[in-house]
Amino acid sequence: ETGVTQTPRHLVMGMTNKKSLKCEQHLGHNAMYWYKQSAKKPLELMFVYNFKEQTENNSVPSRFSPECPNSSHLFLHLHTLQPEDSALYLCASSQDTGGVTEAFFGQGTRLTVV
Amino acid sequence: RKEVEQDPGPFNVPEGATVAFNCTYSNSASQSFFWYRQDCRKEPKLLMSVYSSGNEDGRFTAQLNRASQYISLLIRDSKLSDSATYLCVVNINPDSWGKLQFGAGTQVVVTP
């Protein structure tokens, strides 16, 4: 139990579908992150939220749309994805965005785009 | 040059042996460093933070060499359960909001 939960754990979607990934943290942290992990590649930071405000968008295509309604919840809305978007999407949280404290990860959503 | 670079391995280690590997980082101003462990198809989990003076946690020892800009992880008396990918994590820009930069990982396979 990491204190960060993600749903769904697995998702298969067509290129014309719209779906959302959900992340919830129970750690009282102020910062939340979306990462993408493709096979044999490092984790790629996608978005950073600090106190509900987006502080970083790492040149992510607009077909990925994040939403952070409060410090405990983070969504990633997906639409018109491409097969190369298939990956493990990880949510993480940390006390702050200064990177001094460690980040805790959810179990991830394994996304397959067909 | 990659911001955080690791030897991908795999490091094949007999059970009970010692294995060590490094991670280099490019930004000399980096201030915080971590080792994470990631099992196959699972999320990364913090193994240990890396302190300037070096630190030890049971069979695991982490070192920081600021002059040469690398951190290291040493695993003594390897167990089969140590088989995993070890991710080096660096805060590469502590002056701004900061973000954790991940290496691609070093795979360790402990064999009976």
mmCIF file with all atom_site columns, N, CA, C and O in Angstrom, chain A residues 11-20 63 77-81 112-114:
data_model
loop_
_atom_site.group_PDB
_atom_site.id
_atom_site.type_symbol
_atom_site.label_atom_id
_atom_site.label_alt_id
_atom_site.label_comp_id
_atom_site.label_asym_id
_atom_site.label_entity_id
_atom_site.label_seq_id
_atom_site.pdbx_PDB_ins_code
_atom_site.Cartn_x
_atom_site.Cartn_y
_atom_site.Cartn_z
_atom_site.occupancy
_atom_site.B_iso_or_equiv
_atom_site.pdbx_formal_charge
_atom_site.auth_seq_id
_atom_site.auth_comp_id
_atom_site.auth_asym_id
_atom_site.auth_atom_id
_atom_site.pdbx_PDB_model_num
ATOM 1  N N  . LEU A 1 11  ? -6.059  -0.616 -19.253 1.00 0.00 ? 11  LEU A N  1
ATOM 2  C CA . LEU A 1 11  ? -7.025  0.047  -20.128 1.00 0.00 ? 11  LEU A CA 1
ATOM 3  C C  . LEU A 1 11  ? -6.646  -0.217 -21.572 1.00 0.00 ? 11  LEU A C  1
ATOM 4  O O  . LEU A 1 11  ? -5.502  -0.003 -21.953 1.00 0.00 ? 11  LEU A O  1
ATOM 5  N N  . VAL A 1 12  ? -7.629  -0.673 -22.323 1.00 0.00 ? 12  VAL A N  1
ATOM 6  C CA . VAL A 1 12  ? -7.461  -0.828 -23.767 1.00 0.00 ? 12  VAL A CA 1
ATOM 7  C C  . VAL A 1 12  ? -8.459  0.114  -24.426 1.00 0.00 ? 12  VAL A C  1
ATOM 8  O O  . VAL A 1 12  ? -9.647  0.086  -24.101 1.00 0.00 ? 12  VAL A O  1
ATOM 9  N N  . MET A 1 13  ? -7.971  0.957  -25.294 1.00 0.00 ? 13  MET A N  1
ATOM 10 C CA . MET A 1 13  ? -8.872  1.903  -25.939 1.00 0.00 ? 13  MET A CA 1
ATOM 11 C C  . MET A 1 13  ? -8.533  2.081  -27.411 1.00 0.00 ? 13  MET A C  1
ATOM 12 O O  . MET A 1 13  ? -7.377  1.921  -27.817 1.00 0.00 ? 13  MET A O  1
ATOM 13 N N  . GLY A 1 14  ? -9.561  2.369  -28.176 1.00 0.00 ? 14  GLY A N  1
ATOM 14 C CA . GLY A 1 14  ? -9.363  2.647  -29.579 1.00 0.00 ? 14  GLY A CA 1
ATOM 15 C C  . GLY A 1 14  ? -8.920  4.076  -29.785 1.00 0.00 ? 14  GLY A C  1
ATOM 16 O O  . GLY A 1 14  ? -9.004  4.911  -28.882 1.00 0.00 ? 14  GLY A O  1
ATOM 17 N N  . MET A 1 15  ? -8.429  4.362  -30.966 1.00 0.00 ? 15  MET A N  1
ATOM 18 C CA . MET A 1 15  ? -7.869  5.680  -31.235 1.00 0.00 ? 15  MET A CA 1
ATOM 19 C C  . MET A 1 15  ? -8.931  6.775  -31.230 1.00 0.00 ? 15  MET A C  1
ATOM 20 O O  . MET A 1 15  ? -8.609  7.951  -31.072 1.00 0.00 ? 15  MET A O  1
ATOM 21 N N  . THR A 1 16  ? -10.190 6.402  -31.358 1.00 0.00 ? 16  THR A N  1
ATOM 22 C CA . THR A 1 16  ? -11.237 7.425  -31.364 1.00 0.00 ? 16  THR A CA 1
ATOM 23 C C  . THR A 1 16  ? -11.931 7.567  -30.012 1.00 0.00 ? 16  THR A C  1
ATOM 24 O O  . THR A 1 16  ? -12.812 8.403  -29.838 1.00 0.00 ? 16  THR A O  1
ATOM 25 N N  . ASN A 1 17  ? -11.527 6.746  -29.061 1.00 0.00 ? 17  ASN A N  1
ATOM 26 C CA . ASN A 1 17  ? -12.171 6.772  -27.744 1.00 0.00 ? 17  ASN A CA 1
ATOM 27 C C  . ASN A 1 17  ? -11.720 7.957  -26.904 1.00 0.00 ? 17  ASN A C  1
ATOM 28 O O  . ASN A 1 17  ? -10.681 8.579  -27.155 1.00 0.00 ? 17  ASN A O  1
ATOM 29 N N  . LYS A 1 18  ? -12.528 8.236  -25.871 1.00 0.00 ? 18  LYS A N  1
ATOM 30 C CA . LYS A 1 18  ? -12.142 9.173  -24.822 1.00 0.00 ? 18  LYS A CA 1
ATOM 31 C C  . LYS A 1 18  ? -12.202 8.426  -23.498 1.00 0.00 ? 18  LYS A C  1
ATOM 32 O O  . LYS A 1 18  ? -13.222 7.801  -23.189 1.00 0.00 ? 18  LYS A O  1
ATOM 33 N N  . LYS A 1 19  ? -11.142 8.502  -22.749 1.00 0.00 ? 19  LYS A N  1
ATOM 34 C CA . LYS A 1 19  ? -11.096 7.848  -21.449 1.00 0.00 ? 19  LYS A CA 1
ATOM 35 C C  . LYS A 1 19  ? -10.345 8.748  -20.471 1.00 0.00 ? 19  LYS A C  1
ATOM 36 O O  . LYS A 1 19  ? -9.669  9.698  -20.884 1.00 0.00 ? 19  LYS A O  1
ATOM 37 N N  . SER A 1 20  ? -10.460 8.424  -19.186 1.00 0.00 ? 20  SER A N  1
ATOM 38 C CA . SER A 1 20  ? -9.738  9.190  -18.164 1.00 0.00 ? 20  SER A CA 1
ATOM 39 C C  . SER A 1 20  ? -9.046  8.259  -17.195 1.00 0.00 ? 20  SER A C  1
ATOM 40 O O  . SER A 1 20  ? -9.605  7.218  -16.816 1.00 0.00 ? 20  SER A O  1
ATOM 41 N N  . ARG A 1 63  ? -3.532  15.826 -26.886 1.00 0.00 ? 63  ARG A N  1
ATOM 42 C CA . ARG A 1 63  ? -4.450  14.696 -26.723 1.00 0.00 ? 63  ARG A CA 1
ATOM 43 C C  . ARG A 1 63  ? -4.409  14.142 -25.295 1.00 0.00 ? 63  ARG A C  1
ATOM 44 O O  . ARG A 1 63  ? -5.232  13.315 -24.922 1.00 0.00 ? 63  ARG A O  1
ATOM 45 N N  . HIS A 1 77  ? -7.012  13.022 -18.832 1.00 0.00 ? 77  HIS A N  1
ATOM 46 C CA . HIS A 1 77  ? -8.039  12.766 -19.834 1.00 0.00 ? 77  HIS A CA 1
ATOM 47 C C  . HIS A 1 77  ? -7.364  12.466 -21.169 1.00 0.00 ? 77  HIS A C  1
ATOM 48 O O  . HIS A 1 77  ? -6.436  13.170 -21.583 1.00 0.00 ? 77  HIS A O  1
ATOM 49 N N  . LEU A 1 78  ? -7.847  11.418 -21.796 1.00 0.00 ? 78  LEU A N  1
ATOM 50 C CA . LEU A 1 78  ? -7.217  10.926 -23.026 1.00 0.00 ? 78  LEU A CA 1
ATOM 51 C C  . LEU A 1 78  ? -8.214  10.974 -24.178 1.00 0.00 ? 78  LEU A C  1
ATOM 52 O O  . LEU A 1 78  ? -9.375  10.562 -24.005 1.00 0.00 ? 78  LEU A O  1
ATOM 53 N N  . HIS A 1 79  ? -7.785  11.454 -25.326 1.00 0.00 ? 79  HIS A N  1
ATOM 54 C CA . HIS A 1 79  ? -8.659  11.408 -26.499 1.00 0.00 ? 79  HIS A CA 1
ATOM 55 C C  . HIS A 1 79  ? -7.830  11.384 -27.769 1.00 0.00 ? 79  HIS A C  1
ATOM 56 O O  . HIS A 1 79  ? -6.774  12.010 -27.848 1.00 0.00 ? 79  HIS A O  1
ATOM 57 N N  . THR A 1 80  ? -8.339  10.651 -28.734 1.00 0.00 ? 80  THR A N  1
ATOM 58 C CA . THR A 1 80  ? -7.678  10.459 -30.040 1.00 0.00 ? 80  THR A CA 1
ATOM 59 C C  . THR A 1 80  ? -6.204  10.110 -29.872 1.00 0.00 ? 80  THR A C  1
ATOM 60 O O  . THR A 1 80  ? -5.318  10.751 -30.457 1.00 0.00 ? 80  THR A O  1
ATOM 61 N N  . LEU A 1 81  ? -5.950  9.099  -29.058 1.00 0.00 ? 81  LEU A N  1
ATOM 62 C CA . LEU A 1 81  ? -4.569  8.678  -28.855 1.00 0.00 ? 81  LEU A CA 1
ATOM 63 C C  . LEU A 1 81  ? -4.067  7.869  -30.040 1.00 0.00 ? 81  LEU A C  1
ATOM 64 O O  . LEU A 1 81  ? -4.838  7.411  -30.890 1.00 0.00 ? 81  LEU A O  1
ATOM 65 N N  . THR A 1 112 ? -3.124  0.430  -23.431 1.00 0.00 ? 112 THR A N  1
ATOM 66 C CA . THR A 1 112 ? -2.894  -0.082 -24.778 1.00 0.00 ? 112 THR A CA 1
ATOM 67 C C  . THR A 1 112 ? -3.853  0.617  -25.731 1.00 0.00 ? 112 THR A C  1
ATOM 68 O O  . THR A 1 112 ? -5.069  0.588  -25.510 1.00 0.00 ? 112 THR A O  1
ATOM 69 N N  . VAL A 1 113 ? -3.297  1.241  -26.747 1.00 0.00 ? 113 VAL A N  1
ATOM 70 C CA . VAL A 1 113 ? -4.112  1.926  -27.749 1.00 0.00 ? 113 VAL A CA 1
ATOM 71 C C  . VAL A 1 113 ? -4.130  1.065  -29.007 1.00 0.00 ? 113 VAL A C  1
ATOM 72 O O  . VAL A 1 113 ? -3.075  0.716  -29.542 1.00 0.00 ? 113 VAL A O  1
ATOM 73 N N  . VAL A 1 114 ? -5.331  0.720  -29.430 1.00 0.00 ? 114 VAL A N  1
ATOM 74 C CA . VAL A 1 114 ? -5.446  -0.177 -30.600 1.00 0.00 ? 114 VAL A CA 1
ATOM 75 C C  . VAL A 1 114 ? -6.102  0.553  -31.770 1.00 0.00 ? 114 VAL A C  1
ATOM 76 O O  . VAL A 1 114 ? -6.739  1.583  -31.601 1.00 0.00 ? 114 VAL A O  1
#
